[in-house]
mmCIF file of C-alpha atoms in Angstrom:
data_model
loop_
_atom_site.group_PDB
_atom_site.id
_atom_site.type_symbol
_atom_site.label_atom_id
_atom_site.label_comp_id
_atom_site.label_asym_id
_atom_site.label_seq_id
_atom_site.Cartn_x
_atom_site.Cartn_y
_atom_site.Cartn_z
ATOM 1 C CA MET I 1 -20.574 29.031 44.581
ATOM 2 C CA LYS I 2 -18.116 28.426 47.354
ATOM 3 C CA ASN I 3 -15.360 25.871 46.801
ATOM 4 C CA PRO I 4 -15.538 22.728 48.933
ATOM 5 C CA PHE I 5 -12.917 22.138 51.588
ATOM 6 C CA SER I 6 -9.689 20.840 50.101
ATOM 7 C CA PHE I 7 -6.470 19.512 51.512
ATOM 8 C CA ARG I 8 -4.645 22.528 50.094
ATOM 9 C CA TRP I 9 -5.938 24.338 53.175
ATOM 10 C CA PHE I 10 -3.438 22.376 55.290
ATOM 11 C CA ILE I 11 -0.460 23.956 53.527
ATOM 12 C CA ARG I 12 -1.747 27.473 54.154
ATOM 13 C CA PRO I 13 -0.389 29.217 57.282
ATOM 14 C CA GLU I 14 -3.643 28.913 59.224
ATOM 15 C CA GLY I 15 -3.837 25.211 58.310
ATOM 16 C CA LEU I 16 -0.280 24.537 59.435
ATOM 17 C CA ILE I 17 -0.894 26.375 62.685
ATOM 18 C CA THR I 18 -4.107 24.379 63.209
ATOM 19 C CA LEU I 19 -2.113 21.161 62.741
ATOM 20 C CA MET I 20 0.391 22.437 65.324
ATOM 21 C CA ILE I 21 -2.492 23.088 67.742
ATOM 22 C CA VAL I 22 -3.837 19.547 67.238
ATOM 23 C CA PHE I 23 -0.356 18.079 67.750
ATOM 24 C CA TRP I 24 0.152 20.096 70.947
ATOM 25 C CA LEU I 25 -3.240 19.058 72.330
ATOM 26 C CA ILE I 26 -2.445 15.395 71.607
ATOM 27 C CA VAL I 27 0.873 15.727 73.456
ATOM 28 C CA TYR I 28 -0.909 17.467 76.345
ATOM 29 C CA ALA I 29 -3.599 14.749 76.509
ATOM 30 C CA MET I 30 -1.003 11.959 76.426
ATOM 31 C CA ASN I 31 1.056 13.547 79.190
ATOM 32 C CA PHE I 32 -2.069 14.144 81.258
ATOM 33 C CA ALA I 33 -3.267 10.546 80.719
ATOM 34 C CA LEU I 34 0.140 9.147 81.697
ATOM 35 C CA GLY I 35 0.072 11.180 84.891
ATOM 36 C CA TYR I 36 3.010 13.451 84.172
ATOM 37 C CA ASP I 37 2.606 16.436 86.422
ATOM 38 C CA TYR I 38 4.082 19.495 84.755
ATOM 39 C CA PHE I 39 2.255 22.017 86.893
ATOM 40 C CA GLY I 40 4.665 24.356 88.606
ATOM 41 C CA ILE I 41 7.399 23.710 86.029
ATOM 42 C CA TRP I 42 7.775 26.006 83.041
ATOM 43 C CA PRO I 43 7.496 25.542 80.122
ATOM 44 C CA GLU I 44 4.896 22.881 80.609
ATOM 45 C CA PRO I 45 2.647 21.623 77.831
ATOM 46 C CA THR I 46 -0.303 23.682 78.913
ATOM 47 C CA LEU I 47 -3.192 25.046 76.951
ATOM 48 C CA LEU I 48 -1.614 28.517 76.728
ATOM 49 C CA TRP I 49 0.531 27.673 73.693
ATOM 50 C CA PRO I 50 -2.421 26.339 71.628
ATOM 51 C CA LEU I 51 -4.346 29.460 72.610
ATOM 52 C CA ALA I 52 -1.538 31.690 71.304
ATOM 53 C CA LEU I 53 -1.372 29.602 68.126
ATOM 54 C CA PHE I 54 -5.140 29.936 67.744
ATOM 55 C CA VAL I 55 -4.812 33.733 67.857
ATOM 56 C CA PHE I 56 -2.191 33.595 65.078
ATOM 57 C CA ALA I 57 -4.383 31.261 62.990
ATOM 58 C CA VAL I 58 -7.375 33.590 63.366
ATOM 59 C CA MET I 59 -5.256 36.583 62.362
ATOM 60 C CA TYR I 60 -4.019 34.723 59.280
ATOM 61 C CA TYR I 61 -7.577 33.698 58.413
ATOM 62 C CA PHE I 62 -8.970 37.215 58.609
ATOM 63 C CA THR I 63 -6.068 38.808 56.715
ATOM 64 C CA ARG I 64 -5.874 36.208 53.924
ATOM 65 C CA GLU I 65 -7.551 38.562 51.441
ATOM 66 C CA PHE I 66 -4.781 41.145 51.795
ATOM 67 C CA ARG I 67 -1.682 41.144 49.614
ATOM 68 C CA GLN I 68 1.042 39.703 51.795
ATOM 69 C CA TRP I 69 4.291 37.893 51.123
ATOM 70 C CA LYS I 70 3.969 34.100 51.360
ATOM 71 C CA GLY I 71 7.639 33.702 52.251
ATOM 72 C CA LEU I 72 7.154 35.743 55.407
ATOM 73 C CA HIS I 73 4.095 33.643 56.269
ATOM 74 C CA TYR I 74 6.092 30.436 56.208
ATOM 75 C CA PHE I 75 9.075 32.023 57.941
ATOM 76 C CA HIS I 76 6.733 32.966 60.788
ATOM 77 C CA VAL I 77 5.189 29.486 60.913
ATOM 78 C CA ALA I 78 8.685 27.942 61.037
ATOM 79 C CA SER I 79 9.560 30.227 63.948
ATOM 80 C CA LEU I 80 6.423 29.037 65.745
ATOM 81 C CA ILE I 81 7.626 25.454 65.320
ATOM 82 C CA ILE I 82 11.081 26.325 66.666
ATOM 83 C CA PHE I 83 9.793 28.315 69.680
ATOM 84 C CA PRO I 84 8.670 25.397 71.917
ATOM 85 C CA VAL I 85 11.827 23.464 71.050
ATOM 86 C CA LEU I 86 13.892 26.517 72.006
ATOM 87 C CA MET I 87 12.019 26.944 75.284
ATOM 88 C CA PHE I 88 12.396 23.293 76.283
ATOM 89 C CA GLN I 89 16.105 23.315 75.443
ATOM 90 C CA TRP I 90 16.586 26.487 77.438
ATOM 91 C CA ALA I 91 14.653 25.082 80.387
ATOM 92 C CA ALA I 92 16.611 21.831 80.247
ATOM 93 C CA THR I 93 20.010 23.514 80.305
ATOM 94 C CA VAL I 94 20.243 27.188 81.199
ATOM 95 C CA GLY I 95 17.072 27.325 83.269
ATOM 96 C CA ASN I 96 17.903 24.105 85.069
ATOM 97 C CA MET I 97 21.556 24.489 85.954
ATOM 98 C CA PRO I 98 22.716 21.803 88.368
ATOM 99 C CA GLU I 99 23.534 23.223 91.729
ATOM 100 C CA GLU I 100 26.566 22.227 93.707
ATOM 101 C CA SER I 101 24.344 19.869 95.681
ATOM 102 C CA TYR I 102 23.361 18.027 92.478
ATOM 103 C CA ILE I 103 24.915 14.604 92.675
ATOM 104 C CA PHE I 104 26.544 13.172 89.569
ATOM 105 C CA PRO I 105 27.523 9.498 89.621
ATOM 106 C CA ASP I 106 31.031 10.386 88.532
ATOM 107 C CA LEU I 107 33.144 13.246 87.225
ATOM 108 C CA ALA I 108 32.680 12.139 83.600
ATOM 109 C CA SER I 109 28.918 12.615 83.936
ATOM 110 C CA ARG I 110 29.465 16.150 85.175
ATOM 111 C CA HIS I 111 31.749 16.897 82.209
ATOM 112 C CA ARG I 112 29.213 15.464 79.743
ATOM 113 C CA TRP I 113 26.530 17.687 81.299
ATOM 114 C CA GLU I 114 28.727 20.776 81.024
ATOM 115 C CA ALA I 115 29.667 19.932 77.407
ATOM 116 C CA TYR I 116 25.989 19.533 76.538
ATOM 117 C CA GLN I 117 25.219 22.883 78.139
ATOM 118 C CA ALA I 118 28.008 24.565 76.172
ATOM 119 C CA MET I 119 26.673 23.081 72.918
ATOM 120 C CA VAL I 120 23.112 24.207 73.633
ATOM 121 C CA ASP I 121 24.342 27.683 74.598
ATOM 122 C CA VAL I 122 25.853 27.970 71.118
ATOM 123 C CA LEU I 123 22.587 26.858 69.477
ATOM 124 C CA ILE I 124 20.188 28.914 71.601
ATOM 125 C CA LEU I 125 21.237 32.345 70.287
ATOM 126 C CA PRO I 126 20.705 31.599 66.559
ATOM 127 C CA ALA I 127 17.406 29.875 67.363
ATOM 128 C CA ALA I 128 16.279 32.855 69.446
ATOM 129 C CA ILE I 129 17.225 35.247 66.640
ATOM 130 C CA PHE I 130 15.275 33.058 64.187
ATOM 131 C CA VAL I 131 12.180 33.091 66.437
ATOM 132 C CA PHE I 132 12.435 36.858 66.957
ATOM 133 C CA GLY I 133 12.856 37.362 63.203
ATOM 134 C CA GLY I 134 9.738 35.296 62.577
ATOM 135 C CA GLN I 135 7.686 37.486 64.886
ATOM 136 C CA VAL I 136 9.034 40.639 63.244
ATOM 137 C CA ALA I 137 8.221 39.121 59.831
ATOM 138 C CA PHE I 138 4.645 38.495 60.991
ATOM 139 C CA ILE I 139 4.179 42.101 62.102
ATOM 140 C CA VAL I 140 5.791 43.487 58.942
ATOM 141 C CA ASN I 141 3.630 41.237 56.774
ATOM 142 C CA ILE I 142 0.382 42.250 58.512
ATOM 143 C CA ILE I 143 1.216 45.962 58.225
ATOM 144 C CA ALA I 144 2.332 45.553 54.596
ATOM 145 C CA GLY I 145 -0.893 43.714 53.817
ATOM 146 C CA PHE I 146 -2.976 46.606 55.111
ATOM 147 C CA ILE I 147 -0.861 49.137 53.216
ATOM 148 C CA ARG I 148 -0.838 47.159 49.942
ATOM 149 C CA GLY I 149 -4.587 46.542 50.120
ATOM 150 C CA LYS I 150 -6.797 43.639 49.163
ATOM 151 C CA LYS I 151 -5.990 41.110 46.477
ATOM 152 C CA THR I 152 -7.511 41.791 43.081
ATOM 153 C CA ILE I 153 -9.262 39.184 41.016
ATOM 154 C CA ALA I 154 -7.864 39.392 37.508
#
């Protein structure tokens, strides 16, 4: 007999990713309802990110019977949480550098902006390495799961 649905499902990788999809769709619906027009600006809260997350959740669901390392699962999920934050920070600073025509109210505002950009530049590289490592961990874990075979019931 099949076990009924339990809340332990939410702490599994596919459950966490499903919660991330729901959160992203809520943010998208709120921005759409408030009339924020993100079209033409990247990265906008579109439906492409939940679609990519859905693909990861499906892959986790169909490979759950294979022997994989749980630590790499959660490392990958953490990198998926960091990725949109990284993209928005990059778009807000590096991808949106103020041009010379950008008017600051005073010189102190310009210096604060440049100091913020310098701080984010320092944080972007470790975050990007973390996200890249999470994707590599996902691929390694999927391949290792196929090599190690299915879980045994002892």
